[in-house]
Amino acid sequence: AQTVTQSQPEMSVQEAETVTLSCTYDTSESDYYLFWYKQPPSRQMILVIRQEAYKQQNATENRFSVNFQKAAKSFSLKISDSQLGDAAMYFCAYRSGLGATNKLIFGTGTLLAVQP
Amino acid sequence: EPEVTQTPSHQVTQMGQEVILRCVPISNHLYFYWYRQILGQKVEFLVSFYNNEISEKSEIFDDQFSVERPDGSNFTLKIRSTKLEDSAMYFCASSEGTMGQPQHFGDGTRLSIL
């Protein structure tokens, strides 16, 4: 069974600085998708970024980028130029690409605080 | 931007009572999901729904749970006889498809069982 591990329960970053959130996963599959979701205090989980395992190029969305290391099964999220609005719980999630299942498997989350 | 909406935001129910949680998925989405998050724990998959039937369910989704799409817009999760351990945040999600299309989540319903 696939598992997702986020080893940092809490992180803190100064406004305008860069922070990296860690995520590792375990799978025997070769085709899968990885996601980072953000959950602000307002509770709605918002998709931040998505990575397809067959793509070697790291995904980027504005200030958010990932470091996808397939061999190491690592999928870290880098937030550049951190803003106060980035403060939230961040969840890493895995989805199989085999088509038999669409469920997301989540990590336990990292609570990010942004200091002014 | 279209959103998944859930009602109510908070539901308080006596143990043993039935509860229905409601969701309106994004209108052109075909796949629907329920997840739950017990306080302090991971978000866990409950069930997925496509073409008016359950396509997958987890071990958590036992006989006390059911889902329904009663009309063209709503997607509901019913818990027949609530237990204390059903207290959690319940999230509805929807997606256009399954080939990497992301799931979009609602705000969640906090269910408190007394």
CSV table of C-alpha atoms in Angstrom, one decimal:
chain,number,residue,atom,x,y,z
A,1,ALA,CA,0.0,0.0,0.0
A,2,GLN,CA,1.1,3.5,-0.7
A,3,THR,CA,2.1,5.8,2.1
A,4,VAL,CA,2.9,9.5,2.2
A,5,THR,CA,5.1,11.0,5.0
A,6,GLN,CA,5.5,14.6,5.9
A,7,SER,CA,8.2,14.7,8.6
A,8,GLN,CA,7.8,18.4,9.5
A,9,PRO,CA,4.7,19.0,11.6
A,10,GLU,CA,5.4,22.7,11.8
A,11,MET,CA,7.6,25.2,9.9
A,12,SER,CA,8.2,28.9,10.1
A,13,VAL,CA,9.5,31.4,7.6
A,14,GLN,CA,10.1,35.1,7.5
A,15,GLU,CA,8.1,37.1,5.0
A,16,ALA,CA,9.9,37.4,1.6
A,17,GLU,CA,12.1,34.4,2.5
A,18,THR,CA,12.1,30.9,0.9
A,19,VAL,CA,10.9,27.8,2.7
A,20,THR,CA,11.0,24.1,1.6
A,21,LEU,CA,8.4,21.6,2.9
A,22,SER,CA,9.4,17.9,2.7
A,23,CYS,CA,7.3,15.0,1.5
A,24,THR,CA,8.4,11.4,0.9
A,25,TYR,CA,6.2,8.6,-0.3
A,26,ASP,CA,6.4,4.9,-0.8
A,27,THR,CA,5.0,3.1,-3.8
A,28,SER,CA,5.8,0.2,-6.1
A,29,GLU,CA,4.0,1.9,-9.0
A,30,SER,CA,5.8,3.7,-11.7
A,31,ASP,CA,2.9,5.8,-12.9
A,32,TYR,CA,1.3,8.2,-10.4
A,33,TYR,CA,0.5,11.8,-9.6
A,34,LEU,CA,1.7,13.9,-6.7
A,35,PHE,CA,-0.1,17.0,-5.4
A,36,TRP,CA,0.4,19.7,-2.8
A,37,TYR,CA,-2.7,21.1,-1.3
A,38,LYS,CA,-3.0,24.2,0.9
A,39,GLN,CA,-5.5,24.5,3.7
A,40,PRO,CA,-5.8,28.0,5.1
A,41,PRO,CA,-7.7,28.7,8.4
A,42,SER,CA,-10.8,29.1,6.2
A,43,ARG,CA,-10.6,25.4,5.8
A,44,GLN,CA,-11.0,24.9,2.0
A,45,MET,CA,-8.2,22.7,0.6
A,46,ILE,CA,-6.8,24.4,-2.4
A,47,LEU,CA,-4.6,22.7,-5.0
A,48,VAL,CA,-1.2,24.4,-5.1
A,49,ILE,CA,0.7,22.3,-7.6
A,50,ARG,CA,0.7,18.9,-9.4
A,51,GLN,CA,3.4,16.7,-10.7
A,52,GLU,CA,3.1,13.7,-13.0
A,53,ALA,CA,5.6,11.0,-12.2
A,54,TYR,CA,6.5,10.4,-15.9
A,55,LYS,CA,7.5,14.0,-16.3
A,56,GLN,CA,11.1,14.6,-15.3
A,57,GLN,CA,10.7,18.4,-15.3
A,58,ASN,CA,9.7,19.8,-11.9
A,59,ALA,CA,6.4,21.6,-11.9
A,60,THR,CA,6.3,25.3,-11.2
A,61,GLU,CA,3.3,27.6,-10.4
A,62,ASN,CA,4.4,31.2,-9.8
A,63,ARG,CA,6.2,31.3,-6.4
A,64,PHE,CA,5.6,27.6,-5.8
A,65,SER,CA,7.9,24.9,-7.2
A,66,VAL,CA,8.6,21.3,-6.5
A,67,ASN,CA,11.8,19.2,-6.3
A,68,PHE,CA,10.6,15.8,-7.6
A,69,GLN,CA,13.2,13.1,-7.0
A,70,LYS,CA,11.6,9.9,-8.4
A,71,ALA,CA,14.3,7.5,-7.4
A,72,ALA,CA,14.4,8.9,-3.9
A,73,LYS,CA,10.6,9.1,-3.8
A,74,SER,CA,10.8,12.6,-2.6
A,75,PHE,CA,8.5,15.5,-3.5
A,76,SER,CA,9.3,18.7,-1.7
A,77,LEU,CA,7.6,22.1,-2.1
A,78,LYS,CA,9.5,25.3,-2.3
A,79,ILE,CA,7.8,28.6,-1.6
A,80,SER,CA,9.7,31.6,-2.7
A,81,ASP,CA,9.2,35.2,-1.6
A,82,SER,CA,6.8,33.9,1.2
A,83,GLN,CA,3.8,36.1,1.9
A,84,LEU,CA,1.5,36.3,4.9
A,85,GLY,CA,-1.2,34.7,2.9
A,86,ASP,CA,0.9,31.6,2.5
A,87,ALA,CA,0.3,30.7,6.2
A,88,ALA,CA,-1.6,27.5,6.1
A,89,MET,CA,-1.5,23.7,6.6
A,90,TYR,CA,0.1,22.1,3.6
A,91,PHE,CA,-0.7,18.5,2.6
A,92,CYS,CA,1.2,16.3,0.2
A,93,ALA,CA,-0.9,13.7,-1.6
A,94,TYR,CA,-0.4,10.8,-3.9
A,95,ARG,CA,-2.7,9.3,-6.5
A,96,SER,CA,-2.1,6.2,-8.5
A,97,GLY,CA,-1.9,6.5,-12.2
A,98,LEU,CA,-3.0,3.0,-12.9
A,99,GLY,CA,-6.7,3.9,-13.2
A,100,ALA,CA,-8.0,1.3,-10.8
A,101,THR,CA,-8.3,3.9,-8.0
A,102,ASN,CA,-8.7,7.7,-7.9
A,103,LYS,CA,-8.4,8.2,-4.2
A,104,LEU,CA,-5.9,10.6,-2.8
A,105,ILE,CA,-3.5,9.4,-0.1
A,106,PHE,CA,-2.5,12.3,2.1
A,107,GLY,CA,0.4,13.0,4.4
A,108,THR,CA,-0.2,14.3,7.9
A,109,GLY,CA,0.4,17.9,6.9
A,110,THR,CA,2.9,20.7,7.7
A,111,LEU,CA,1.6,23.8,9.4
A,112,LEU,CA,3.5,26.8,7.9
A,113,ALA,CA,3.7,30.0,9.8
A,114,VAL,CA,4.8,33.2,8.1
A,115,GLN,CA,6.4,35.8,10.3
A,116,PRO,CA,6.1,39.5,9.3
B,1,GLU,CA,-13.8,30.4,-10.3
B,2,PRO,CA,-16.3,27.5,-9.7
B,3,GLU,CA,-16.2,26.0,-6.2
B,4,VAL,CA,-17.4,22.9,-4.4
B,5,THR,CA,-19.9,24.0,-1.8
B,6,GLN,CA,-20.8,22.1,1.4
B,7,THR,CA,-23.6,22.5,3.9
B,8,PRO,CA,-23.8,22.8,6.8
B,9,SER,CA,-20.5,24.1,7.9
B,10,HIS,CA,-21.0,22.6,11.3
B,11,GLN,CA,-23.4,19.9,12.4
B,12,VAL,CA,-24.0,18.8,16.0
B,13,THR,CA,-25.9,15.5,16.4
B,14,GLN,CA,-26.8,13.2,19.2
B,15,MET,CA,-25.2,9.7,19.0
B,16,GLY,CA,-27.4,7.3,17.2
B,17,GLN,CA,-29.1,9.9,15.1
B,18,GLU,CA,-28.9,10.0,11.3
B,19,VAL,CA,-27.1,12.9,9.7
B,20,ILE,CA,-26.9,14.0,6.0
B,21,LEU,CA,-24.1,16.1,4.8
B,22,ARG,CA,-24.6,17.9,1.5
B,23,CYS,CA,-22.3,18.9,-1.3
B,24,VAL,CA,-22.7,20.7,-4.6
B,25,PRO,CA,-19.8,19.7,-6.8
B,26,ILE,CA,-18.5,21.8,-9.7
B,27,SER,CA,-21.1,21.6,-12.4
B,28,ASN,CA,-19.1,20.0,-15.2
B,29,HIS,CA,-17.4,17.5,-13.0
B,30,LEU,CA,-18.2,13.8,-13.2
B,31,TYR,CA,-16.4,12.2,-10.3
B,32,PHE,CA,-17.3,12.9,-6.7
B,33,TYR,CA,-15.6,12.0,-3.5
B,34,TRP,CA,-15.9,12.1,0.3
B,35,TYR,CA,-13.0,12.3,2.7
B,36,ARG,CA,-12.8,12.8,6.4
B,37,GLN,CA,-10.3,14.2,8.8
B,38,ILE,CA,-10.5,13.3,12.4
B,39,LEU,CA,-9.0,16.1,14.6
B,40,GLY,CA,-5.2,15.8,14.5
B,41,GLN,CA,-5.1,13.0,12.0
B,42,LYS,CA,-4.7,12.5,8.3
B,43,VAL,CA,-7.3,13.3,5.7
B,44,GLU,CA,-8.7,9.8,4.8
B,45,PHE,CA,-10.6,8.7,1.7
B,46,LEU,CA,-14.1,7.4,2.2
B,47,VAL,CA,-15.7,6.9,-1.1
B,48,SER,CA,-15.7,7.8,-4.8
B,49,PHE,CA,-18.8,8.0,-7.0
B,50,TYR,CA,-19.2,8.1,-10.7
B,51,ASN,CA,-22.1,7.5,-13.1
B,52,ASN,CA,-24.6,7.2,-10.2
B,53,GLU,CA,-22.8,4.5,-8.4
B,54,ILE,CA,-19.9,3.9,-6.0
B,55,SER,CA,-16.7,3.3,-7.8
B,56,GLU,CA,-14.5,2.8,-4.8
B,57,LYS,CA,-14.9,2.8,-1.1
B,58,SER,CA,-12.5,2.4,1.9
B,59,GLU,CA,-12.7,0.1,4.9
B,60,ILE,CA,-14.1,3.1,6.8
B,61,PHE,CA,-17.1,3.3,4.6
B,62,ASP,CA,-19.2,0.6,6.2
B,63,ASP,CA,-22.9,-0.2,6.1
B,64,GLN,CA,-23.8,2.9,8.2
B,65,PHE,CA,-22.6,5.2,5.4
B,66,SER,CA,-24.3,5.8,2.1
B,67,VAL,CA,-24.0,8.3,-0.7
B,68,GLU,CA,-26.5,9.6,-3.2
B,69,ARG,CA,-26.9,12.0,-6.0
B,70,PRO,CA,-30.5,12.8,-5.6
B,71,ASP,CA,-30.7,15.3,-8.4
B,72,GLY,CA,-28.4,16.8,-11.0
B,73,SER,CA,-26.5,19.0,-8.6
B,74,ASN,CA,-26.3,17.6,-5.0
B,75,PHE,CA,-24.1,14.8,-3.7
B,76,THR,CA,-24.9,13.6,-0.2
B,77,LEU,CA,-23.2,11.5,2.5
B,78,LYS,CA,-25.6,9.9,5.0
B,79,ILE,CA,-24.5,8.4,8.3
B,80,ARG,CA,-27.4,6.3,9.5
B,81,SER,CA,-26.6,5.8,13.2
B,82,THR,CA,-23.9,8.1,14.3
B,83,LYS,CA,-21.2,7.1,16.7
B,84,LEU,CA,-18.8,9.3,18.8
B,85,GLU,CA,-15.9,8.3,16.6
B,86,ASP,CA,-17.7,9.7,13.5
B,87,SER,CA,-16.8,13.2,14.9
B,88,ALA,CA,-14.6,14.7,12.2
B,89,MET,CA,-14.3,17.2,9.4
B,90,TYR,CA,-15.9,15.8,6.2
B,91,PHE,CA,-14.7,17.0,2.9
B,92,CYS,CA,-16.4,16.7,-0.4
B,93,ALA,CA,-14.4,16.8,-3.6
B,94,SER,CA,-15.0,16.6,-7.3
B,95,SER,CA,-13.0,16.2,-10.5
B,96,GLU,CA,-13.6,16.4,-14.2
B,97,GLY,CA,-11.9,13.1,-14.8
B,98,THR,CA,-9.3,10.7,-13.4
B,99,MET,CA,-6.3,11.1,-15.7
B,100,GLY,CA,-4.4,13.4,-13.5
B,101,GLN,CA,-7.2,16.0,-13.2
B,102,PRO,CA,-7.0,17.4,-9.7
B,103,GLN,CA,-9.7,17.0,-7.2
B,104,HIS,CA,-11.3,20.2,-6.0
B,105,PHE,CA,-12.4,20.3,-2.4
B,106,GLY,CA,-15.1,22.1,-0.5
B,107,ASP,CA,-14.8,23.9,2.8
B,108,GLY,CA,-15.8,20.9,4.8
B,109,THR,CA,-18.5,20.1,7.3
B,110,ARG,CA,-17.4,19.8,10.9
B,111,LEU,CA,-19.5,17.0,12.4
B,112,SER,CA,-19.7,16.8,16.2
B,113,ILE,CA,-21.4,13.8,17.8
B,114,LEU,CA,-22.5,14.2,21.4
